[in-house]
Short mmCIF file of C-alpha atoms and ligand atoms in Angstrom, two decimals:
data_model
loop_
_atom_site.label_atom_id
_atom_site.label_comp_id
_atom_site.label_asym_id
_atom_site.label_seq_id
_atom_site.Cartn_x
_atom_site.Cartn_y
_atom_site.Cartn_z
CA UNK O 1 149.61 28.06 -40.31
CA UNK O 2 149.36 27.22 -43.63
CA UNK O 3 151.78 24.32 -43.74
CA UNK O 4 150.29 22.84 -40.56
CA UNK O 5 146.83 22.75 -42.21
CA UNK O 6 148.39 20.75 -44.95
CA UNK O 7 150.02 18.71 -42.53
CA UNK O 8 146.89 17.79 -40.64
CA UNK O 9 145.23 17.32 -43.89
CA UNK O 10 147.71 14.84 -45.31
CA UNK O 11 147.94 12.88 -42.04
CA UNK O 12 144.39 12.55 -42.05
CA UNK O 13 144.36 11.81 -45.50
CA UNK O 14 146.79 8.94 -45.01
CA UNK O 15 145.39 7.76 -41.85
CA UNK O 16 141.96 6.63 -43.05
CA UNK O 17 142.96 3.29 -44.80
CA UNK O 18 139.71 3.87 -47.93
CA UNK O 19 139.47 7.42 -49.40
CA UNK O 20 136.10 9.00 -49.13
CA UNK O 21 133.78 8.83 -52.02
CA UNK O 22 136.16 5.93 -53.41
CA UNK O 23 135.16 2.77 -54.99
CA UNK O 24 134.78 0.21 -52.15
CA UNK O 25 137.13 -2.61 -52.49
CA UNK O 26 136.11 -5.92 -52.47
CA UNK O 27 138.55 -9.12 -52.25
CA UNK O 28 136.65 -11.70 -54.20
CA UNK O 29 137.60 -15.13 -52.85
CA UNK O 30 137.24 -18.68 -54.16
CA UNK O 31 138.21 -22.20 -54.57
CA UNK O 32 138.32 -25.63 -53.59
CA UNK O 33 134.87 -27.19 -53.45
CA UNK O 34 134.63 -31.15 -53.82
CA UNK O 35 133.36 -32.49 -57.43
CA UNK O 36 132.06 -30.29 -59.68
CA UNK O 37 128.83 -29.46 -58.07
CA UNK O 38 129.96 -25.82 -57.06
CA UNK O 39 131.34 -24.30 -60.62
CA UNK O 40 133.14 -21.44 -58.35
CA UNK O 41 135.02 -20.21 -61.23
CA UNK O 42 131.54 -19.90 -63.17
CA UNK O 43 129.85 -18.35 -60.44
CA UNK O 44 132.52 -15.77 -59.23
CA UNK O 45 132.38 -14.27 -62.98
CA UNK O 46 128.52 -13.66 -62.29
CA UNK O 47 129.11 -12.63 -58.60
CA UNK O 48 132.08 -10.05 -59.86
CA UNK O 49 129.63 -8.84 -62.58
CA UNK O 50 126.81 -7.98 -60.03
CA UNK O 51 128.74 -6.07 -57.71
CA UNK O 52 130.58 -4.37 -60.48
CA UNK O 53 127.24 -3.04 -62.31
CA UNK O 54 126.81 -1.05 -59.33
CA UNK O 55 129.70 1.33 -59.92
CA UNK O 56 130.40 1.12 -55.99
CA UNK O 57 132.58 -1.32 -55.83
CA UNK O 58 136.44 -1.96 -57.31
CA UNK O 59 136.57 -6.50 -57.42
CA UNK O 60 139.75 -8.14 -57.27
CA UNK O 61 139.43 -12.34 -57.50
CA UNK O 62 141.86 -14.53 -55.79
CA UNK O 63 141.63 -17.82 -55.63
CA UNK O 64 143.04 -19.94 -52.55
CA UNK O 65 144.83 -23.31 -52.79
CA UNK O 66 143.41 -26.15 -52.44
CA UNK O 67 143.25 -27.53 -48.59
CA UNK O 68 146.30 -30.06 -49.50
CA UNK O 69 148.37 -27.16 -51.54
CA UNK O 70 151.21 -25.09 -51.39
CA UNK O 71 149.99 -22.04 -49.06
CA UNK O 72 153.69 -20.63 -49.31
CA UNK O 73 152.90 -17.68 -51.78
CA UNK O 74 148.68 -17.27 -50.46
CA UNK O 75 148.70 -14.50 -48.38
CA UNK O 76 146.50 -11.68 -49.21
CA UNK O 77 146.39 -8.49 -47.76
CA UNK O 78 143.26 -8.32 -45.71
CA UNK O 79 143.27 -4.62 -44.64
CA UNK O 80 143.61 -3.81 -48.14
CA UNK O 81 139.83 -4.53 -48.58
CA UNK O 82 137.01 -3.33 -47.05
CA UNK O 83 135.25 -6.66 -47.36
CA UNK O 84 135.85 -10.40 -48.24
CA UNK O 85 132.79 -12.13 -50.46
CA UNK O 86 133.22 -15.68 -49.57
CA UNK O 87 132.63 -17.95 -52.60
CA UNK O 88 134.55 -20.83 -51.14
CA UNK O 89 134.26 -23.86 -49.73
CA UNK O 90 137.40 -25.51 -48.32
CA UNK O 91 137.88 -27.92 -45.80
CA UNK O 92 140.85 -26.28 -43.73
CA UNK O 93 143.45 -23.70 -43.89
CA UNK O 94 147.14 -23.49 -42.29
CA UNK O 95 146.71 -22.12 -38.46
CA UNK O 96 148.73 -18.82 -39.24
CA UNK O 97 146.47 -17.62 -42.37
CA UNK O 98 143.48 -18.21 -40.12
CA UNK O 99 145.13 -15.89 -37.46
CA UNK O 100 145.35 -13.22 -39.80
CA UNK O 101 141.52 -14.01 -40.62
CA UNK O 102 140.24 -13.37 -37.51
CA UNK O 103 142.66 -10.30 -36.78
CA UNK O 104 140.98 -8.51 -39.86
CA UNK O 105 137.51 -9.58 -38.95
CA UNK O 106 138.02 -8.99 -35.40
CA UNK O 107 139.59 -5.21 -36.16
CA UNK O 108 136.44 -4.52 -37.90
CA UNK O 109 136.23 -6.07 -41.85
CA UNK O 110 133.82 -6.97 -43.66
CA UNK O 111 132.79 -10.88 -44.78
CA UNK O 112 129.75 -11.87 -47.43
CA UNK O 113 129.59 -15.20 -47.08
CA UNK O 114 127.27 -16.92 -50.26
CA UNK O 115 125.66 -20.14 -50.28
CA UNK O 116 128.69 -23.20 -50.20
CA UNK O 117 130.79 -20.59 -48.17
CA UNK O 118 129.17 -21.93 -45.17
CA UNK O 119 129.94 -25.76 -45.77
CA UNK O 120 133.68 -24.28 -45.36
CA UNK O 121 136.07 -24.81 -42.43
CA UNK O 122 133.75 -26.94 -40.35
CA UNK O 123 136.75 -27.47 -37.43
CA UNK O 124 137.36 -23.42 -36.84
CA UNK O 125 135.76 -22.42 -34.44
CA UNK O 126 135.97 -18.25 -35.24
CA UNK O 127 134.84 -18.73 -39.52
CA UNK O 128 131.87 -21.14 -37.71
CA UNK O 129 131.25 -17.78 -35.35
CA UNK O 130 131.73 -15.35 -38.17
CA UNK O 131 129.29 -17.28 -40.52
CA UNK O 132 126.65 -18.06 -37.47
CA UNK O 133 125.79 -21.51 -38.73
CA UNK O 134 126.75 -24.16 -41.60
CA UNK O 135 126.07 -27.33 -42.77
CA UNK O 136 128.16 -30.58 -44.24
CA UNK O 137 131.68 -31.75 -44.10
CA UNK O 138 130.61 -34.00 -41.13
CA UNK O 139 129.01 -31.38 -38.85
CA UNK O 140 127.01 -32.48 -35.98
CA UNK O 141 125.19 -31.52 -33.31
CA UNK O 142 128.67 -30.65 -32.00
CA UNK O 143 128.73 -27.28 -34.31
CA UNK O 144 126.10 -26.12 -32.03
CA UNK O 145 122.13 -26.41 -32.24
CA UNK O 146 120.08 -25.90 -35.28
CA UNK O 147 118.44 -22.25 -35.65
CA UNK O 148 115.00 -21.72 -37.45
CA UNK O 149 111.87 -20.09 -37.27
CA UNK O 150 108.91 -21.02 -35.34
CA UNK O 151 105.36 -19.85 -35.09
CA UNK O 152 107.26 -16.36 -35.75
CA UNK O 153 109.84 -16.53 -33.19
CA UNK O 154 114.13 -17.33 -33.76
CA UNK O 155 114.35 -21.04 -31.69
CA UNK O 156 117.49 -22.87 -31.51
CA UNK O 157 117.44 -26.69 -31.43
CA UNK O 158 119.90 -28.83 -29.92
CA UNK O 159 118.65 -32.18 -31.25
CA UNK O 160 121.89 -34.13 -32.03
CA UNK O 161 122.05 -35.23 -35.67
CA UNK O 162 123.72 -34.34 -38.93
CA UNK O 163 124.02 -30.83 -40.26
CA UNK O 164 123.05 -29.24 -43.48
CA UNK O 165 120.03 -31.06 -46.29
CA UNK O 166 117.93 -29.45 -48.78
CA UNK O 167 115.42 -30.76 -51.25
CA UNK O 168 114.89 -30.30 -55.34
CA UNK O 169 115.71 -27.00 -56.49
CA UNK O 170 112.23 -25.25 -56.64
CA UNK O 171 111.12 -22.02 -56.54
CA UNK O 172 110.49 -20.82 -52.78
CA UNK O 173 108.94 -17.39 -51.20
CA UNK O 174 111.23 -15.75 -48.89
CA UNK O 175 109.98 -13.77 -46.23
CA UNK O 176 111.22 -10.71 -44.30
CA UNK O 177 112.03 -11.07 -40.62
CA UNK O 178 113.79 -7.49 -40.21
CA UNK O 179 112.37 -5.52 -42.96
CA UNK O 180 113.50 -2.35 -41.49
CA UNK O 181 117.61 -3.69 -41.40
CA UNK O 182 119.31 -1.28 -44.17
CA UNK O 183 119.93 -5.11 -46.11
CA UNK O 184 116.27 -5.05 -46.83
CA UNK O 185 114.56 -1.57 -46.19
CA UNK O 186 112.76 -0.43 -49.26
CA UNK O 187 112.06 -4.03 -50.34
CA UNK O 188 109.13 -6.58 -50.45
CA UNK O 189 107.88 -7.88 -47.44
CA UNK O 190 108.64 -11.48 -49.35
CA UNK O 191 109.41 -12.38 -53.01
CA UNK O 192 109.95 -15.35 -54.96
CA UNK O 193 113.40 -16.70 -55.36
CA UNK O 194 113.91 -19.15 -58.22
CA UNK O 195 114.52 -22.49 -58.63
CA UNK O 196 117.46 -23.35 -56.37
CA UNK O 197 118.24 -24.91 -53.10
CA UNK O 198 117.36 -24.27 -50.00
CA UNK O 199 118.96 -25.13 -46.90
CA UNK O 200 118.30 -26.25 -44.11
CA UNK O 201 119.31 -27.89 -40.68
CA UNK O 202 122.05 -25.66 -40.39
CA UNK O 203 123.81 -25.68 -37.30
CA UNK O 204 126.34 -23.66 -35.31
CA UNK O 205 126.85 -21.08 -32.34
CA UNK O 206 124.70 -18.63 -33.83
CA UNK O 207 125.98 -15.87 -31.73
CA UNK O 208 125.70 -12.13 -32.43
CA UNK O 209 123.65 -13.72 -35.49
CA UNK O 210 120.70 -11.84 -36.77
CA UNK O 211 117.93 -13.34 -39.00
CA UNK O 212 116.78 -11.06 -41.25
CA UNK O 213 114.71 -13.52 -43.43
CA UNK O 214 113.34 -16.84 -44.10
CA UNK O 215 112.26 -19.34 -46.14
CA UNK O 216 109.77 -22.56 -45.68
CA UNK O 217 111.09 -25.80 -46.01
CA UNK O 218 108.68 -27.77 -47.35
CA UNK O 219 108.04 -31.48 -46.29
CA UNK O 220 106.98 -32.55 -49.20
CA UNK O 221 110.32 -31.83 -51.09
CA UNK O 222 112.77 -33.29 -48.30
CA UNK O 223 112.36 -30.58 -46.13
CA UNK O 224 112.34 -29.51 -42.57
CA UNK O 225 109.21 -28.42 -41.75
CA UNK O 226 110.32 -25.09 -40.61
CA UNK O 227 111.13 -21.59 -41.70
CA UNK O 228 114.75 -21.76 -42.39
CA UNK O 229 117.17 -18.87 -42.34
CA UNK O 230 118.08 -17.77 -45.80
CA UNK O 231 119.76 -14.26 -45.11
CA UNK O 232 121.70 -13.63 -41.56
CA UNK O 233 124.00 -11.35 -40.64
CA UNK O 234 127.00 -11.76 -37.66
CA UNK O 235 128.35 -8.85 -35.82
CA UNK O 236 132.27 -10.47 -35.15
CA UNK O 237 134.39 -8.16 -32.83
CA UNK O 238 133.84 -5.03 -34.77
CA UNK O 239 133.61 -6.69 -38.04
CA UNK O 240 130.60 -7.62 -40.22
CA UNK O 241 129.18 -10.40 -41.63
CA UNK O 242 126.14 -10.92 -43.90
CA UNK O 243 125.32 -14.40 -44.89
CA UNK O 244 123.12 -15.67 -48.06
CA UNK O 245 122.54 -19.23 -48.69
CA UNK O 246 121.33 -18.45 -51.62
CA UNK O 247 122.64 -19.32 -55.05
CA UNK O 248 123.73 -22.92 -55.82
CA UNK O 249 124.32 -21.86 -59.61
CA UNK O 250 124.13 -18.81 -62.03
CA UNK O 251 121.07 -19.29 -62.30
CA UNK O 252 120.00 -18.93 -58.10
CA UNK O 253 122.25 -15.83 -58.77
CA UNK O 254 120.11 -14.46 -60.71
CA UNK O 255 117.46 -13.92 -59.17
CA UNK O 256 116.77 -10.16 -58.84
CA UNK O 257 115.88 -10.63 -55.71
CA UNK O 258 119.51 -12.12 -54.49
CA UNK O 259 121.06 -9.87 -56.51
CA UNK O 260 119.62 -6.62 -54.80
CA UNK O 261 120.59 -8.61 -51.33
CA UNK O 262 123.48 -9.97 -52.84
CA UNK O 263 124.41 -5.82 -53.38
CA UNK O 264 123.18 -4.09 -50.65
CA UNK O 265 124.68 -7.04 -47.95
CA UNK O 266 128.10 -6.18 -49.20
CA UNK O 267 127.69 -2.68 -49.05
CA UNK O 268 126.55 -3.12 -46.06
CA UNK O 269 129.57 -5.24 -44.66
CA UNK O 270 131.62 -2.72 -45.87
CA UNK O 271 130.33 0.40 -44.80
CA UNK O 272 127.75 -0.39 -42.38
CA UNK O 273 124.88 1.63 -44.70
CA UNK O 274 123.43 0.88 -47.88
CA UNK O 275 122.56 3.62 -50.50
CA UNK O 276 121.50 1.98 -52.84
CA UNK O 277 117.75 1.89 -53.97
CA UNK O 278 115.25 -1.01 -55.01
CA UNK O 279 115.69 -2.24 -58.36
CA UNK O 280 113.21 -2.01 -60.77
CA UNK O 281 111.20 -5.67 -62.08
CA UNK O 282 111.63 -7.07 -58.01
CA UNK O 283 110.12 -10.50 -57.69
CA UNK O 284 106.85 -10.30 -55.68
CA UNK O 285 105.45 -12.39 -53.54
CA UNK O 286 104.15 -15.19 -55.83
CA UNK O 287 106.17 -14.57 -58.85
CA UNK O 288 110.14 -14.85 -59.63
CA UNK O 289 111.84 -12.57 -61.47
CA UNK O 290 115.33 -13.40 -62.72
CA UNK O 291 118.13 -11.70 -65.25
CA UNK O 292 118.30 -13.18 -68.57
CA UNK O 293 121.42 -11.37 -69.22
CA UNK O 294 123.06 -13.33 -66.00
CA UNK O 295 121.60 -16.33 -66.79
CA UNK O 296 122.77 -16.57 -69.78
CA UNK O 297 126.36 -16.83 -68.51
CA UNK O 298 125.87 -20.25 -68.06
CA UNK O 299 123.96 -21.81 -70.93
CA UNK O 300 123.84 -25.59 -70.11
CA UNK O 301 122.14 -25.23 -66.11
CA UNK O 302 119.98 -21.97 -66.86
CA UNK O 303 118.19 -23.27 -69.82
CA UNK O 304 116.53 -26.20 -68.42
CA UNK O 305 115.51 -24.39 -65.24
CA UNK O 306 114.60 -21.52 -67.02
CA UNK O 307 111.85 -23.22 -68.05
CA UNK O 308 110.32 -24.25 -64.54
CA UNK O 309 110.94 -21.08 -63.35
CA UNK O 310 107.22 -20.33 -63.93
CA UNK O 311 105.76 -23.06 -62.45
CA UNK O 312 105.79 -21.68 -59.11
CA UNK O 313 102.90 -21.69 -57.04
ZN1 ZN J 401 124.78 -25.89 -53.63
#
């Protein structure tokens, strides 16, 4: 009797692929990214450091070849993580690594995708599902309609055009739309996010995509006109996506208020819950509220928009 407990114990134990109570592993990913206005390796430093601070997640950082590269000896082990943060932007990948892609997404992983992540892969057709919608390396209207917010309600618009603009990098107020999804329960209705850029006339299939906030794009600094999705998330097979198009640079990342999403979205990817609580010094709604300490991992871009951080209105 004894022996067969054991037995059952150990097969269960070696059945579920992530030990209860165990760091949650996360597979880091980055690369590529044309010119140098995406400083991925920069950025995944801060990135690894935010999830890491939490003490709920174990980070391991691979970086992919470049689109034109040797893809001979890049081949991760998907099912070894519970979920894939995104922080690259690539053109295209070999047919057979994007197979195994969608069979881990599909069989239920998890994907973060942040900010440039959804410029990536504009030709396949299951990373444009997983990420909902995306914008540059020649989309058109042909990577489906654009999705925004209008007088309150999700609309999708089919106009044909070019995909993916944003203005200056100012401060902007983002707004709740599902302030009662685990991502955001416990947090400000809206909050300032600081100076950085926001997106907008993405485009794509949008299916199984969820907004759960928003931000205006303002006219008067190139923008749309409309409330623009700034945090989605994708249900893909059984896997699960959240998408943040925020944080252009270190300094986008950190903002408190992307970090707590930032946090609680990959949790959430992972698990499907999110324990953690609100974070103390949250921006509100008409003031940011960044990390010096983050910042300050990149000198040269923080310190001159550290100082029009306060100027918003
Ligand atoms: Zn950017």
């Amino acid at each position: 009797m004894k022996r067969f407990a054991l037995a059952v114990f150990l097969s269960a134990l070696f059945a579920a692929p992530f030990a209860a109570g165990a760091p949650i592993r996360v597979l880091l990913l980055d690369g590529e990214s044309g010119g140098t206005y995406h400083n991925w390796r920069l950025t995944s430093r801060v990135l690894r450091a935010e999830l890491e601070e939490t003490g709920l997640f174990e980070v391991t950082v691979v970086s992919a070849p470049a689109s034109s590269g040797d893809f001979s000896g890049f081949k991760p082990e998907w099912s070894r993580y519970q979920v894939v943060v995104s922080n690259l932007d690539s053109p295209e990948w070999p047919e057979a690594l994007r197979a195994e892609f969608e069979r881990y997404m599909a069989g239920g992983g998890g994907l973060v995708v942040v900010h440039a992540a959804d410029n990536a892969f504009p030709g396949w057709a299951a990373y444009n599902e997983m990420i909902g919608i995306g914008g540059w390396r020649n989309r058109t209207e042909k990577a489906g309609p654009m999705w925004y917010f209008e007088g309150g309600k999700q609309v999708s618009d089919p106009a044909p055009g070019s995909a993916g603009a944003h203005g200056a990098r100012l401060p902007f107020q983002v707004v709740a739309r599902e302030p009662e999804h685990p991502i955001l329960k416990g947090l400000p209705a809206a909050w300032m996010h600081v100076p950085d850029e926001l997106y907008g006339t993405l485009r794509g299939p949008g299916k199984n995509m969820t907004v759960l906030a928003t931000a205006h794009s303002e006219p008067a600094n190139h923008g749309t006109g409309h409330d623009e999705p700034i945090l989605m998330t994708v249900a893909y097979g059984k896997g699960r996506v959240f998408h943040t198009v925020l944080g252009h640079d270190v300094f986008g990342l950190s903002c408190v208020g992307f970090i707590a999403t930032f946090q609680r979205g990959t949790e959430w990817a992972a698990t499907g819950k999110v324990t953690q609580k609100a974070p103390a010094g949250f921006p509100t709604a008409k003031t940011v509220s960044y990390r010096a300490d983050l910042a300050g991992m990149d000198p040269e871009s923080s310190m001159g928009l550290r100082a029009a951080a306060p100027a918003q209105k």
